[in-house]
């Protein structure tokens, strides 16, 4: 049986799993796996830490993507080769609208394509749009758990610093082409910045896969540039949402 190149797994390893929960952070993948029945670690290679377990009797994969579009595209492509069809990203994010607070939950309907990787799957005129049913499952999950949420458009950037217009850096400089970009997204009603959803949504739409994205707000950029380091409580809430959404989708 053929192993996929980066994950080093073959189809049988996934025991028929059709749904993957895809956080950026490998440690988060390990923590999420503890909510599954009979979790096992299948692989820990580069940024890709892969766990398998059961949720309501269904096999579910947890696979970290690392930060950004290129590694996300590898994880999604190889999981798709192994039979996965539904991808639920659970991330962290920075809100850019004043009314969205730290600790809140954001569901991305679609993303502004500030990444590069998505252009390897479809031209820029193609939308980075989530799957309607997977996103509806995220909404239903929040309702089932009585968790407030915002739903809307996310700006998905290749970089954390210049691409999200952060000046609190080594050089303090943001290239002219990105100066004023945060204000532009705010005025266009964009909720937040993160770094993977544009690639995830574009490639999944283009490849006939389903994708949705939920994120916990670590920082409000209208008040603070860099997030605080401790975000355990925010993660617990967003993990609860993604696990409940997986159950909704699997039922
Ligand atoms: O917490 P994760 O899932 O990694 O998501 C966000 O956090 C990272 C940046 O700190 C980027 O990957 C961004 O999208
Ligand atoms: O501001 C933030 C916080 C988390 N992740 C991001 O990409 N940006």
Tab-separated table of C-alpha atoms and ligand atoms in Angstrom:
chain	number	residue	atom	x	y	z
A	1	UNK	CA	0.000	0.000	0.000
A	2	UNK	CA	1.363	3.443	-1.048
A	3	UNK	CA	2.278	5.957	1.640
A	4	UNK	CA	1.650	9.653	1.005
A	5	UNK	CA	4.919	11.553	0.902
A	6	UNK	CA	4.806	13.944	3.899
A	7	UNK	CA	2.360	12.318	6.302
A	8	UNK	CA	3.892	8.884	5.682
A	9	UNK	CA	0.489	7.184	6.008
A	10	UNK	CA	-1.542	4.864	3.794
A	11	UNK	CA	-5.309	4.566	3.334
A	12	UNK	CA	-5.729	1.717	5.797
A	13	UNK	CA	-4.152	3.795	8.602
A	14	UNK	CA	-7.147	6.153	8.544
A	15	UNK	CA	-9.706	3.360	9.105
A	16	UNK	CA	-12.215	4.938	6.732
A	17	UNK	CA	-12.098	8.446	8.246
A	18	UNK	CA	-13.861	10.963	6.033
A	19	UNK	CA	-13.566	13.978	8.334
A	20	UNK	CA	-10.463	15.792	9.550
A	21	UNK	CA	-10.152	18.489	12.185
A	22	UNK	CA	-7.238	20.685	11.149
A	23	UNK	CA	-5.685	23.111	13.663
A	24	UNK	CA	-2.505	24.994	12.836
A	25	UNK	CA	-0.682	24.107	16.036
A	26	UNK	CA	0.629	20.519	16.499
A	27	UNK	CA	0.188	20.749	20.296
A	28	UNK	CA	-3.437	21.729	19.794
A	29	UNK	CA	-3.887	18.637	17.630
A	30	UNK	CA	-2.690	16.497	20.553
A	31	UNK	CA	-5.029	18.258	22.976
A	32	UNK	CA	-8.036	17.857	20.647
A	33	UNK	CA	-7.275	14.156	20.195
A	34	UNK	CA	-7.906	13.641	23.918
A	35	UNK	CA	-11.600	14.372	23.308
A	36	UNK	CA	-11.873	11.409	20.907
A	37	UNK	CA	-12.504	7.811	21.943
A	38	UNK	CA	-9.400	5.587	21.686
A	39	UNK	CA	-7.057	8.287	20.340
A	40	UNK	CA	-3.819	7.126	18.751
A	41	UNK	CA	-0.980	9.123	17.294
A	42	UNK	CA	-0.435	8.066	13.667
A	43	UNK	CA	2.428	10.387	12.718
A	44	UNK	CA	4.547	13.275	13.909
A	45	UNK	CA	6.455	14.591	10.952
A	46	UNK	CA	7.512	18.221	10.422
A	47	UNK	CA	4.487	20.375	11.373
A	48	UNK	CA	2.071	17.534	10.679
A	49	UNK	CA	0.987	15.712	13.851
A	50	UNK	CA	-1.748	13.246	12.985
A	51	UNK	CA	-4.121	11.537	15.435
A	52	UNK	CA	-6.956	9.115	14.822
A	53	UNK	CA	-9.873	8.389	17.114
A	54	UNK	CA	-13.607	7.853	17.202
A	55	UNK	CA	-16.331	10.451	17.554
A	56	UNK	CA	-19.862	9.107	17.963
A	57	UNK	CA	-18.624	5.828	16.464
A	58	UNK	CA	-17.028	7.427	13.388
A	59	UNK	CA	-13.299	7.535	12.648
A	60	UNK	CA	-12.016	11.099	12.775
A	61	UNK	CA	-8.542	12.425	11.975
A	62	UNK	CA	-6.894	15.344	13.737
A	63	UNK	CA	-4.003	16.768	11.693
A	64	UNK	CA	-2.056	19.947	12.362
A	65	UNK	CA	-1.324	22.022	9.273
A	66	UNK	CA	1.443	24.240	10.609
A	67	UNK	CA	1.268	27.957	9.895
A	68	UNK	CA	0.228	29.219	6.480
A	69	UNK	CA	-1.041	28.081	3.109
A	70	UNK	CA	1.813	25.957	1.702
A	71	UNK	CA	1.896	23.430	4.540
A	72	UNK	CA	-1.914	23.514	4.826
A	73	UNK	CA	-2.185	22.603	1.141
A	74	UNK	CA	0.087	19.585	1.671
A	75	UNK	CA	-1.876	18.318	4.672
A	76	UNK	CA	-5.220	18.715	2.869
A	77	UNK	CA	-3.986	17.179	-0.391
A	78	UNK	CA	-2.478	14.138	1.319
A	79	UNK	CA	-5.473	13.609	3.628
A	80	UNK	CA	-7.721	13.786	0.553
A	81	UNK	CA	-5.559	11.118	-1.105
A	82	UNK	CA	-6.181	9.037	2.019
A	83	UNK	CA	-9.956	9.412	1.678
A	84	UNK	CA	-10.816	12.475	3.802
A	85	UNK	CA	-13.548	14.680	2.306
A	86	UNK	CA	-14.512	17.128	5.082
A	87	UNK	CA	-12.044	19.548	6.676
A	88	UNK	CA	-12.835	21.589	9.786
A	89	UNK	CA	-10.183	24.147	10.635
A	90	UNK	CA	-9.958	25.328	14.222
A	91	UNK	CA	-7.647	28.287	14.594
A	92	UNK	CA	-6.753	31.381	16.521
A	93	UNK	CA	-7.249	34.854	15.136
A	94	UNK	CA	-7.003	38.605	15.535
A	95	UNK	CA	-10.266	40.571	15.238
A	96	UNK	CA	-10.189	43.883	13.374
A	97	UNK	CA	-13.707	45.154	14.120
A	98	UNK	CA	-14.101	47.136	17.367
A	99	UNK	CA	-17.256	45.238	18.415
A	100	UNK	CA	-15.565	41.790	18.304
A	101	UNK	CA	-13.931	40.953	21.625
A	102	UNK	CA	-11.071	38.772	22.777
A	103	UNK	CA	-12.386	35.308	23.680
A	104	UNK	CA	-15.189	35.367	21.119
A	105	UNK	CA	-15.805	32.786	18.395
A	106	UNK	CA	-15.648	33.634	14.695
A	107	UNK	CA	-16.926	31.471	11.855
A	108	UNK	CA	-15.485	32.303	8.414
A	109	UNK	CA	-17.976	32.250	5.564
A	110	UNK	CA	-15.344	33.212	3.031
A	111	UNK	CA	-11.837	34.629	2.960
A	112	UNK	CA	-9.950	37.439	1.323
A	113	UNK	CA	-7.156	35.734	-0.588
A	114	UNK	CA	-4.059	37.442	0.792
A	115	UNK	CA	-2.163	34.158	0.502
A	116	UNK	CA	-0.109	32.785	-2.355
A	117	UNK	CA	-0.858	29.067	-2.160
A	118	UNK	CA	-4.529	29.364	-3.152
A	119	UNK	CA	-3.435	30.728	-6.539
A	120	UNK	CA	-1.884	27.335	-7.265
A	121	UNK	CA	-5.384	25.847	-7.156
A	122	UNK	CA	-7.521	28.511	-8.862
A	123	UNK	CA	-7.096	32.033	-10.262
A	124	UNK	CA	-7.710	35.016	-7.955
A	125	UNK	CA	-11.132	35.644	-9.481
A	126	UNK	CA	-12.279	32.318	-7.964
A	127	UNK	CA	-13.801	32.778	-4.481
A	128	UNK	CA	-12.287	31.426	-1.273
A	129	UNK	CA	-15.666	30.308	-0.010
A	130	UNK	CA	-16.418	27.785	2.729
A	131	UNK	CA	-18.710	24.819	2.201
A	132	UNK	CA	-22.280	25.836	3.054
A	133	UNK	CA	-23.139	22.623	4.940
A	134	UNK	CA	-19.886	22.430	6.894
A	135	UNK	CA	-20.270	26.073	7.900
A	136	UNK	CA	-23.889	25.480	8.834
A	137	UNK	CA	-22.619	22.665	11.104
A	138	UNK	CA	-20.308	25.179	12.837
A	139	UNK	CA	-23.286	27.495	13.351
A	140	UNK	CA	-25.426	24.641	14.663
A	141	UNK	CA	-22.597	23.618	16.993
A	142	UNK	CA	-22.491	27.111	18.541
A	143	UNK	CA	-26.273	27.042	18.958
A	144	UNK	CA	-26.203	23.546	20.518
A	145	UNK	CA	-23.537	24.695	22.986
A	146	UNK	CA	-25.110	28.103	23.672
A	147	UNK	CA	-21.971	29.873	22.506
A	148	UNK	CA	-22.246	33.313	20.895
A	149	UNK	CA	-20.468	33.705	17.580
A	150	UNK	CA	-19.848	36.113	14.718
A	151	UNK	CA	-19.991	34.894	11.139
A	152	UNK	CA	-18.546	36.725	8.151
A	153	UNK	CA	-15.484	37.348	6.019
A	154	UNK	CA	-11.901	36.669	7.127
A	155	UNK	CA	-8.696	38.140	5.727
A	156	UNK	CA	-6.259	35.265	5.285
A	157	UNK	CA	-2.673	36.433	5.009
A	158	UNK	CA	0.622	34.714	4.243
A	159	UNK	CA	2.367	36.686	6.958
A	160	UNK	CA	1.551	37.479	10.582
A	161	UNK	CA	3.447	40.798	10.672
A	162	UNK	CA	3.417	42.885	7.431
A	163	UNK	CA	0.425	41.091	5.873
A	164	UNK	CA	-1.626	41.879	8.974
A	165	UNK	CA	-0.166	45.405	9.059
A	166	UNK	CA	1.760	45.106	12.293
A	167	UNK	CA	4.246	47.901	13.006
A	168	UNK	CA	5.437	46.579	16.369
A	169	UNK	CA	8.316	44.707	14.680
A	170	UNK	CA	12.107	44.646	14.323
A	171	UNK	CA	12.051	47.276	11.557
A	172	UNK	CA	8.783	48.997	12.437
A	173	UNK	CA	8.145	49.214	8.701
A	174	UNK	CA	5.294	47.836	6.617
A	175	UNK	CA	5.755	48.044	2.815
A	176	UNK	CA	3.749	50.800	1.155
A	177	UNK	CA	1.546	48.304	-0.680
A	178	UNK	CA	0.264	47.023	2.680
A	179	UNK	CA	0.033	50.347	4.524
A	180	UNK	CA	-3.633	51.114	5.169
A	181	UNK	CA	-4.686	47.564	4.281
A	182	UNK	CA	-6.084	46.797	7.746
A	183	UNK	CA	-8.295	49.905	7.592
A	184	UNK	CA	-9.427	48.890	4.113
A	185	UNK	CA	-10.538	45.444	5.352
A	186	UNK	CA	-12.241	47.019	8.372
A	187	UNK	CA	-14.206	49.361	6.129
A	188	UNK	CA	-15.211	46.430	3.924
A	189	UNK	CA	-16.617	44.614	6.966
A	190	UNK	CA	-13.940	41.935	7.274
A	191	UNK	CA	-14.003	40.419	10.780
A	192	UNK	CA	-10.483	39.160	11.348
A	193	UNK	CA	-7.037	38.038	10.251
A	194	UNK	CA	-5.664	34.514	10.210
A	195	UNK	CA	-3.372	32.578	7.877
A	196	UNK	CA	-4.829	29.364	6.436
A	197	UNK	CA	-8.507	29.708	5.519
A	198	UNK	CA	-7.979	31.218	2.037
A	199	UNK	CA	-5.868	28.273	0.951
A	200	UNK	CA	-8.149	25.774	2.665
A	201	UNK	CA	-11.379	27.193	1.205
A	202	UNK	CA	-10.052	27.727	-2.307
A	203	UNK	CA	-8.440	24.334	-2.688
A	204	UNK	CA	-11.356	22.484	-1.115
A	205	UNK	CA	-13.912	24.260	-3.330
A	206	UNK	CA	-11.749	23.616	-6.395
A	207	UNK	CA	-11.141	19.945	-5.530
A	208	UNK	CA	-14.712	19.064	-4.550
A	209	UNK	CA	-13.960	18.842	-0.821
A	210	UNK	CA	-15.893	20.442	2.048
A	211	UNK	CA	-14.250	22.968	4.372
A	212	UNK	CA	-15.241	25.261	7.238
A	213	UNK	CA	-13.293	27.362	9.702
A	214	UNK	CA	-13.829	28.431	13.293
A	215	UNK	CA	-11.407	30.537	15.318
A	216	UNK	CA	-11.060	31.951	18.807
A	217	UNK	CA	-10.164	35.634	19.057
A	218	UNK	CA	-6.811	36.177	20.808
A	219	UNK	CA	-6.566	39.901	20.290
A	220	UNK	CA	-8.573	42.866	19.077
A	221	UNK	CA	-6.342	44.764	16.686
A	222	UNK	CA	-8.170	48.044	17.210
A	223	UNK	CA	-6.828	47.958	20.784
A	224	UNK	CA	-3.612	45.871	20.729
A	225	UNK	CA	-1.109	44.630	18.106
A	226	UNK	CA	0.291	41.418	19.597
A	227	UNK	CA	-1.884	38.776	21.315
A	228	UNK	CA	-1.347	37.803	24.955
A	229	UNK	CA	0.456	34.489	25.315
A	230	UNK	CA	-2.051	32.586	27.477
A	231	UNK	CA	-5.117	31.495	25.557
A	232	UNK	CA	-6.200	28.190	27.119
A	233	UNK	CA	-9.781	29.273	27.790
A	234	UNK	CA	-10.284	30.559	24.227
A	235	UNK	CA	-8.958	27.289	22.833
A	236	UNK	CA	-11.273	25.200	25.027
A	237	UNK	CA	-14.293	27.077	23.652
A	238	UNK	CA	-13.285	26.786	19.982
A	239	UNK	CA	-12.347	23.109	20.397
A	240	UNK	CA	-15.795	22.448	21.872
A	241	UNK	CA	-17.349	24.108	18.804
A	242	UNK	CA	-15.321	22.159	16.250
A	243	UNK	CA	-15.975	18.816	17.969
A	244	UNK	CA	-19.704	19.530	18.121
A	245	UNK	CA	-19.650	20.608	14.439
A	246	UNK	CA	-17.943	17.338	13.545
A	247	UNK	CA	-20.713	15.417	15.338
A	248	UNK	CA	-23.382	17.416	13.471
A	249	UNK	CA	-21.708	16.695	10.135
A	250	UNK	CA	-21.183	13.004	10.899
A	251	UNK	CA	-24.796	12.380	11.980
B	1	LIG	O1	-3.718	28.985	15.810
B	1	LIG	P1	-3.547	28.614	14.367
B	1	LIG	O2	-4.459	27.527	13.926
B	1	LIG	O3	-2.105	28.291	14.021
B	1	LIG	O4	-3.967	29.917	13.527
B	1	LIG	C1	-3.405	31.201	13.619
B	1	LIG	O5	-2.234	31.306	14.421
B	1	LIG	C2	-1.051	31.346	13.604
B	1	LIG	C3	-0.325	32.659	13.798
B	1	LIG	O6	-0.003	32.876	15.122
B	1	LIG	C4	-1.545	31.186	12.172
B	1	LIG	O7	-1.499	29.836	11.825
B	1	LIG	C5	-2.948	31.715	12.271
B	1	LIG	O8	-3.821	31.343	11.250
B	2	LIG	O1	-3.711	38.399	15.179
B	2	LIG	C1	-3.635	37.182	14.923
B	2	LIG	C2	-3.814	36.212	15.925
B	2	LIG	C3	-3.684	34.896	15.576
B	2	LIG	N1	-3.403	34.568	14.302
B	2	LIG	C4	-3.232	35.491	13.339
B	2	LIG	O2	-2.943	35.149	12.195
B	2	LIG	N2	-3.357	36.784	13.679
